[in-house]
Coordinates of C-alpha atoms in Angstrom, one line a residue:
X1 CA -19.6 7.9 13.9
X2 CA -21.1 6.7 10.5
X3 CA -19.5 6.8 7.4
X4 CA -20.0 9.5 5.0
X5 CA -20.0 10.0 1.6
X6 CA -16.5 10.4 -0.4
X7 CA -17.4 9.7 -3.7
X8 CA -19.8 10.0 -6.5
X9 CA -20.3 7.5 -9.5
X10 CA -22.4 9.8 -12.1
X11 CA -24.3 7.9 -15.6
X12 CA -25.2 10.9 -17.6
X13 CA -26.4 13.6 -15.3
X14 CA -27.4 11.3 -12.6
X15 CA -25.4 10.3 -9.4
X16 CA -26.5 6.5 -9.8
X17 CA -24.7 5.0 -6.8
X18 CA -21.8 6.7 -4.1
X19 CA -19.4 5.3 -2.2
X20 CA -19.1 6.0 1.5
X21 CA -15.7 5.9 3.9
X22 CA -13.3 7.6 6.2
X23 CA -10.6 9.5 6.2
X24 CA -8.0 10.1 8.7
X25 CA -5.0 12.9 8.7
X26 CA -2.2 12.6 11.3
X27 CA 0.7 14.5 11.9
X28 CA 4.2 12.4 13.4
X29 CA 3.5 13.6 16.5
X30 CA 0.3 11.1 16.5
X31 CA -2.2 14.4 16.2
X32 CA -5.6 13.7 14.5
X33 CA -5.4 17.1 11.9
X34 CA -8.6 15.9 9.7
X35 CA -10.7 13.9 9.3
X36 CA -13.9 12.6 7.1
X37 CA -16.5 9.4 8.7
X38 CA -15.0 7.7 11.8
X39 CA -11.2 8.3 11.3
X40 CA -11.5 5.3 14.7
X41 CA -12.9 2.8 12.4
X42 CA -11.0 -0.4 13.3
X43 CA -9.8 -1.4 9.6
X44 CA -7.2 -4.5 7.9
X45 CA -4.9 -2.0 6.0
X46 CA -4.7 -5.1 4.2
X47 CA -1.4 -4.6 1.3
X48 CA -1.2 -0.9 2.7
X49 CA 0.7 -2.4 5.2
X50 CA 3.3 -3.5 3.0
X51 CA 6.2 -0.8 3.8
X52 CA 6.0 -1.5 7.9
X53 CA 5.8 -5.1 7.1
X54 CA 9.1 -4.7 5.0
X55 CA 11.2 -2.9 8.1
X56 CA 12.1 -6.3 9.7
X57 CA 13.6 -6.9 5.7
X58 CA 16.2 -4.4 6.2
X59 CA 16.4 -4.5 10.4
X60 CA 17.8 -8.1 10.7
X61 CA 20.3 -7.2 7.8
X62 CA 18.6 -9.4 5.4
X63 CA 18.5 -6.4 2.5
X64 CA 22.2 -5.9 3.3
X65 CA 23.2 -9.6 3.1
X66 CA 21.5 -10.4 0.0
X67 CA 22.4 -7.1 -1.7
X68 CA 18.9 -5.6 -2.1
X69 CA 18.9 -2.5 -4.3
X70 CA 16.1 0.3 -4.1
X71 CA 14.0 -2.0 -6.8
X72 CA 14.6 -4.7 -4.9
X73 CA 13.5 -3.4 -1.3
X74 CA 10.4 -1.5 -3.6
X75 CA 9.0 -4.7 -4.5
X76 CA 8.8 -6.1 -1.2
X77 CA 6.4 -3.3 -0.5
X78 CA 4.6 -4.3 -3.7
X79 CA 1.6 -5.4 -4.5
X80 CA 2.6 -5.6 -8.7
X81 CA 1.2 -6.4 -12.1
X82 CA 2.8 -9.8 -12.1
X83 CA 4.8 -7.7 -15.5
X84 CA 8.5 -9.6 -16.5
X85 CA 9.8 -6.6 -14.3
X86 CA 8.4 -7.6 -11.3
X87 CA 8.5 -11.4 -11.7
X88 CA 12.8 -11.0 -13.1
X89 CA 13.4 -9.4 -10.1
X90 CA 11.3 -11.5 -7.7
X91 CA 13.4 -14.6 -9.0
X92 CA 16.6 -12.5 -8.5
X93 CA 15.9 -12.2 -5.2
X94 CA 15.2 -15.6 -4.5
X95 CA 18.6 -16.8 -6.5
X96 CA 20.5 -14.8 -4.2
X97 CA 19.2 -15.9 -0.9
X98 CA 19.4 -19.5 -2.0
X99 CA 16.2 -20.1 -2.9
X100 CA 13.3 -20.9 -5.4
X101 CA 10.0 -19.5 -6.1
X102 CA 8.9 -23.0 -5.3
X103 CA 9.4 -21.6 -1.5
X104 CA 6.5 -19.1 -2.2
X105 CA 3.4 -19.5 -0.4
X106 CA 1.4 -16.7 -1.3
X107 CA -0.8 -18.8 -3.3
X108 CA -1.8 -18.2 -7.0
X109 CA -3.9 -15.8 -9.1
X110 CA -4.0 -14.7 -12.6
X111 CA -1.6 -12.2 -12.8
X112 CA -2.9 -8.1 -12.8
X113 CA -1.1 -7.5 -16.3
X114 CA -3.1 -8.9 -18.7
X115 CA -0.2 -9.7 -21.5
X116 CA 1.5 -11.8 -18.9
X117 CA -1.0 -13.7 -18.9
X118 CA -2.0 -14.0 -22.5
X119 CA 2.0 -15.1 -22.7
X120 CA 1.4 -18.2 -20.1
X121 CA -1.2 -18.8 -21.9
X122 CA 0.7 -19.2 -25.5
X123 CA 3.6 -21.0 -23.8
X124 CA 1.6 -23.4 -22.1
X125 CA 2.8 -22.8 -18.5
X126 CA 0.8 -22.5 -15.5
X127 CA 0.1 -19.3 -13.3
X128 CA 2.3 -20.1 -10.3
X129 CA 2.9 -18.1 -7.3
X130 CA 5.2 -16.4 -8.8
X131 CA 2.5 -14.4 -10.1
X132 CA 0.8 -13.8 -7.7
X133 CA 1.0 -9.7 -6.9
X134 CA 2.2 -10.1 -3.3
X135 CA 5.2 -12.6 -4.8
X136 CA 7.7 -9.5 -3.7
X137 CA 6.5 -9.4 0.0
X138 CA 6.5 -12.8 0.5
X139 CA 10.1 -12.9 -1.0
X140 CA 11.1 -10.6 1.8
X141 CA 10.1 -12.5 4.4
X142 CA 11.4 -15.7 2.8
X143 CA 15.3 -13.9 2.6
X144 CA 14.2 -12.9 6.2
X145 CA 13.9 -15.9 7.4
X146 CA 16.5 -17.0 5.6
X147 CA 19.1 -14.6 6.9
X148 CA 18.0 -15.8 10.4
X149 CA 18.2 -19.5 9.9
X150 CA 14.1 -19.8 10.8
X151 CA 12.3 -22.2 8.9
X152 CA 11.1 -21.0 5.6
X153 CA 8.7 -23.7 5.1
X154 CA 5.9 -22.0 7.5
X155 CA 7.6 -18.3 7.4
X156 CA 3.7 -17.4 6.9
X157 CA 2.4 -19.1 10.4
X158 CA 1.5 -15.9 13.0
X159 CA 4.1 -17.5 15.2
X160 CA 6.8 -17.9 13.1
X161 CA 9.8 -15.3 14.1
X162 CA 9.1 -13.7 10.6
X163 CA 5.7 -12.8 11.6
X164 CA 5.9 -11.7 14.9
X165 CA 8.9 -9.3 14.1
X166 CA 6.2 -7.7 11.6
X167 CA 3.4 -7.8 14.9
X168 CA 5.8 -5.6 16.7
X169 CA 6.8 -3.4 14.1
X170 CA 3.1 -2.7 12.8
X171 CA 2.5 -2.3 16.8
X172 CA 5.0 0.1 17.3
X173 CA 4.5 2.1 14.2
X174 CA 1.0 2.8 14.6
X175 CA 1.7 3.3 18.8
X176 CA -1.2 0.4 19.4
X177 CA -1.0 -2.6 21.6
X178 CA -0.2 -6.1 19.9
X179 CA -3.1 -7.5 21.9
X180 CA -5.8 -4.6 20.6
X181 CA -4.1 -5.8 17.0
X182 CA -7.3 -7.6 14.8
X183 CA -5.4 -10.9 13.7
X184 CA -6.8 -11.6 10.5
X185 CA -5.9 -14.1 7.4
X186 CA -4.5 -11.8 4.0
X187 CA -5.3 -13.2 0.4
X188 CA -2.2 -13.9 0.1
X189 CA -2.3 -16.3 3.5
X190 CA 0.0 -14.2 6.0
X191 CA -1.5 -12.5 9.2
X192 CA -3.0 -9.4 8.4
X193 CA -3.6 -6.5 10.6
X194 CA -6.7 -4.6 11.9
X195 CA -5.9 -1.2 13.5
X196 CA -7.5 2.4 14.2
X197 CA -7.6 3.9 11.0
X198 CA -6.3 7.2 12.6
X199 CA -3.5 4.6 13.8
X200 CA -2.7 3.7 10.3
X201 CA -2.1 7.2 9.4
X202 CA 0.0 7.7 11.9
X203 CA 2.4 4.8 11.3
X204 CA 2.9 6.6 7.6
X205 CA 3.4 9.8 9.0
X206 CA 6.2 7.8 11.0
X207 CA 7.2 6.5 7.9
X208 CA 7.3 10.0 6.5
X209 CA 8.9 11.3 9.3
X210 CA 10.7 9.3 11.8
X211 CA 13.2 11.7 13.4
X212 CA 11.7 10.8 17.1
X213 CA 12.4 7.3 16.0
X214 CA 15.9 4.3 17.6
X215 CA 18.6 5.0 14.9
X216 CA 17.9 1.3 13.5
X217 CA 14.0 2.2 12.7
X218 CA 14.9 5.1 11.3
X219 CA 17.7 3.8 8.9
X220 CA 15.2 1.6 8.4
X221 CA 12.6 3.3 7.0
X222 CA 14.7 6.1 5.1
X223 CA 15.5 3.2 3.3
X224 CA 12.2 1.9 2.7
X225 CA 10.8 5.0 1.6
X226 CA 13.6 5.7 -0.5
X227 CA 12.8 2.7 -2.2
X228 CA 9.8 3.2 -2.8
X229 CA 10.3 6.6 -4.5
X230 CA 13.3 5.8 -6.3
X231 CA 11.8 2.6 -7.8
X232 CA 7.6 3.5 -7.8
X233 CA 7.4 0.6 -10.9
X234 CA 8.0 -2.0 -8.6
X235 CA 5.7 -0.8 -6.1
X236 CA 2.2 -1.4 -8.9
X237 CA 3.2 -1.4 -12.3
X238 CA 2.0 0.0 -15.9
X239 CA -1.2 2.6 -14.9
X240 CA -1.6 1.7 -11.6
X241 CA -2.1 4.9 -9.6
X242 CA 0.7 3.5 -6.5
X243 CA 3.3 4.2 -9.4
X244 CA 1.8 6.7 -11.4
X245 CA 1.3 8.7 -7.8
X246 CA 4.7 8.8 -6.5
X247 CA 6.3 9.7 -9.7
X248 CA 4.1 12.9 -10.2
X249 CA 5.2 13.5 -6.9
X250 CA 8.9 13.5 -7.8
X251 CA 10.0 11.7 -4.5
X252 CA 7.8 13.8 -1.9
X253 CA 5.1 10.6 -1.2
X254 CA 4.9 7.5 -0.5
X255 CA 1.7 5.9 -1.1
X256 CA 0.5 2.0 -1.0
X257 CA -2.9 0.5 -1.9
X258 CA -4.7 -1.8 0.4
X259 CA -7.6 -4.6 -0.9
X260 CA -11.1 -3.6 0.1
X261 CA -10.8 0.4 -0.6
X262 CA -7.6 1.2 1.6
X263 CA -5.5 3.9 0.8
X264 CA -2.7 5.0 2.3
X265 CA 0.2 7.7 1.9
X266 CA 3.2 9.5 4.0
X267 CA 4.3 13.2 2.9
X268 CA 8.0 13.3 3.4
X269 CA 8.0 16.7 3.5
X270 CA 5.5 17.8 6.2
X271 CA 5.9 14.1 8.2
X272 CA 2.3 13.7 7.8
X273 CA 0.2 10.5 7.2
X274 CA -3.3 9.9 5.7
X275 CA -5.2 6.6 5.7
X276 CA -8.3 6.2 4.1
X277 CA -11.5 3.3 3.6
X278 CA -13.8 2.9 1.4
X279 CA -17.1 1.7 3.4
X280 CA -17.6 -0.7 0.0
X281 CA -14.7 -2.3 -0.1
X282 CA -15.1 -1.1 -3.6
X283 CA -11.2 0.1 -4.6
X284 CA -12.3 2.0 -7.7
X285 CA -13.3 5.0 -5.2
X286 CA -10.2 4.9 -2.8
X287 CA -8.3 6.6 -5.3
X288 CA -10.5 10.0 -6.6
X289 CA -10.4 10.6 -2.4
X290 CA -6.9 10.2 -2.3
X291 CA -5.8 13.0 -4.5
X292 CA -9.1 15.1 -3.0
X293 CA -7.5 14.7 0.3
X294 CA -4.2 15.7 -1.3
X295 CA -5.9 18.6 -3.1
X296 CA -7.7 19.3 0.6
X297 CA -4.4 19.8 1.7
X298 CA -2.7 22.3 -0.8
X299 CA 0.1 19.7 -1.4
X300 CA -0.2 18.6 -5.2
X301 CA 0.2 21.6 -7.6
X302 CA -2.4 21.8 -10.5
X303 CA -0.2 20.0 -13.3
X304 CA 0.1 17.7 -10.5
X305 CA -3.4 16.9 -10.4
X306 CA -3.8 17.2 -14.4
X307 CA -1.5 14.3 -14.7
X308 CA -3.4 12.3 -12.1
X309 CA -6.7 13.2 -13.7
X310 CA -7.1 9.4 -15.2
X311 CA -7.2 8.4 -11.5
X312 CA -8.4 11.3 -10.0
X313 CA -12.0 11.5 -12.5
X314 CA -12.0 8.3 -14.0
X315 CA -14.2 8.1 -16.7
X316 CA -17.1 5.1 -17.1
X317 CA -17.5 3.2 -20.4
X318 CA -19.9 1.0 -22.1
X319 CA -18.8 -2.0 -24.3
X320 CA -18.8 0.4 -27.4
X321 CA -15.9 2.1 -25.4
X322 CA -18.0 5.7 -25.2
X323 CA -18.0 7.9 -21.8
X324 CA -21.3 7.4 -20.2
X325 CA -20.0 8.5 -16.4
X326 CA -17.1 9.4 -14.0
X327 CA -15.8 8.9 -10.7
X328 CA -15.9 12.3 -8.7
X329 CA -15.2 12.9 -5.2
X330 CA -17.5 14.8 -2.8
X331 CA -16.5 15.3 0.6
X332 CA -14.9 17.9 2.6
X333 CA -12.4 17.2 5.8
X334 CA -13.6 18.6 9.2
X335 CA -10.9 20.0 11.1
X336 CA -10.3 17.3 14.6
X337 CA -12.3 18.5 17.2
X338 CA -15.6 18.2 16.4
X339 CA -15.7 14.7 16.0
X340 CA -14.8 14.5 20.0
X341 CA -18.1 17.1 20.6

């Protein structure tokens, strides 16, 4: 099935380009609910993946050893403004397993939040990987490692221990085969994972619901996601809709961005999960069909959606600063079924 059209970019009156995905709504049970495009696209969830990557973190015992709190366990699921928030605690973290940021190899970028960067620039100090918004993942798999005496100068190698505990939790979250699992290289240089995108959504409906889950995985992941909520700054940052999202929603969602238009989110009240692509890669549209999936759904409330408006109908503007467009999405989920037909 092709892709079909999720979202509308308008200049005055005139749609003047759309961007084109799928959608995919899962229940914990692994049901296909709804759906918009091929909700069996093979995608990289990319950073979506974050919060399954971040299980091993507390499984091994590494969050319990080196004291994680809920800020601390929220950042390894981040993918942050580079703000002194996130950079503070990443160094934290780091002091307390023994380490320095010198350890991280997630490469360098020039940080989201643009005043950190204007203040490197002042100071004279270079963008290090520090910086670099995946920093608080890569910290978790360093304390991992850590914890479990593995090497932690390769922790990022596909067959180091760190990464092949995170191969078998992605494949057991999502219910897919390791050897079906698209191996692929992440920005940020770790093994990244290509799944069913109906297969994503259903490892965040396990996230959001994992009462059929081993006692471990599910300690686990009550922990994660309480993280998460309790602590949404660590997961983006100042307006960034990962943040902004899961504190309109007062602790009910968890919700993760992924590069190349990914999207995806866990209700932890109905257990059920929803992934979603943009075609483009283009990220600006993955989050107007986030909150229209949500709206879909009858599970945001309209303040709910007022507060998320800045995300949800972005406006467009021109250098002058003056509205000239939006962002406005245009789809409707099919009920599963018909896609099968």
């Amino acid at each position: 099935m092709d892709a079909t059209k999720l979202v509308n970019v308008t200049r005055g009156n005139l749609v003047e380009s759309s961007h084109k995905g799928h959608v995919a709504v899962v229940d914990s049970k692994g049901q296909l609910l709804y759906f918009a495009g091929n909700p069996n696209a093979k995608v990289f969830a990319r950073s979506s993946m974050k919060p399954i990557q971040a299980i091993p973190v507390v499984e091994t015992g590494a969050a319990y050893h080196y004291e994680f709190s809920d800020a601390d366990l929220s950042l390894c699921c981040a993918s942050h403004n580079g703000e002194n928030m996130h950079t503070d605690r990443v160094l934290s973290i780091l002091a307390r397993s023994g380490m320095e940021d010198t350890c991280l190899k997630c490469g360098t970028h020039i940080p989201r939040w643009q005043d950190t960067y204007k203040q490197l620039i002042l100071e004279g100090k270079d963008v290090t990987p520090l910086y670099n918004n995946c920093s608080g993942k890569h910290t978790g798999m360093l304390a991992t490692a850590k914890h479990m005496n593995e090497p932690i100068g390769n922790y990022y190698d596909l067959d180091h221990p760190v990464q092949q505990r995170i191969l078998a939790a992605v494949s057991e979250m999502t219910d897919y085969p390791k050897e079906e699992i698209e191996i692929g290289i992440d920005g940020c240089g770790v093994p990244v994972h290509g799944v069913p995108l109906e297969r994503l959504a259903y490892g965040y409906a396990k996230m959001a619901k994992p009462d059929e889950l081993s006692e471990k995985r599910r300690n686990a992941i009550k922990r994660i996601t309480k993280a998460m909520v309790n602590a949404p700054e660590m997961v983006g940052g100042t307006d960034r809709f990962c943040t902004d999202f899961m504190r309109v929603g007062q602790g009910r969602f968890i919700g993760k961005a992924g590069a190349e238009g990914v999207y995806c989110i866990g209700d932890l009240e109905t257990g059920i999960g929803i992934a979603i692509k943009i075609e483009d890669g283009n990220g600006r549209g993955v989050y107007p069909a986030a909150v229209e999936v949500l709206k879909q759904l009858n599970f945001l409330t309209d303040q709910q959606i007022e507060e998320l408006m800045g995300h949800f109908r972005p406006k467009l503007r021109n250098a002058r600063n003056e509205v000239i467009g939006e962002l406005a999405a245009d789809f409707k989920l099919q009920r599963a079924g018909a896609h099968q037909e």
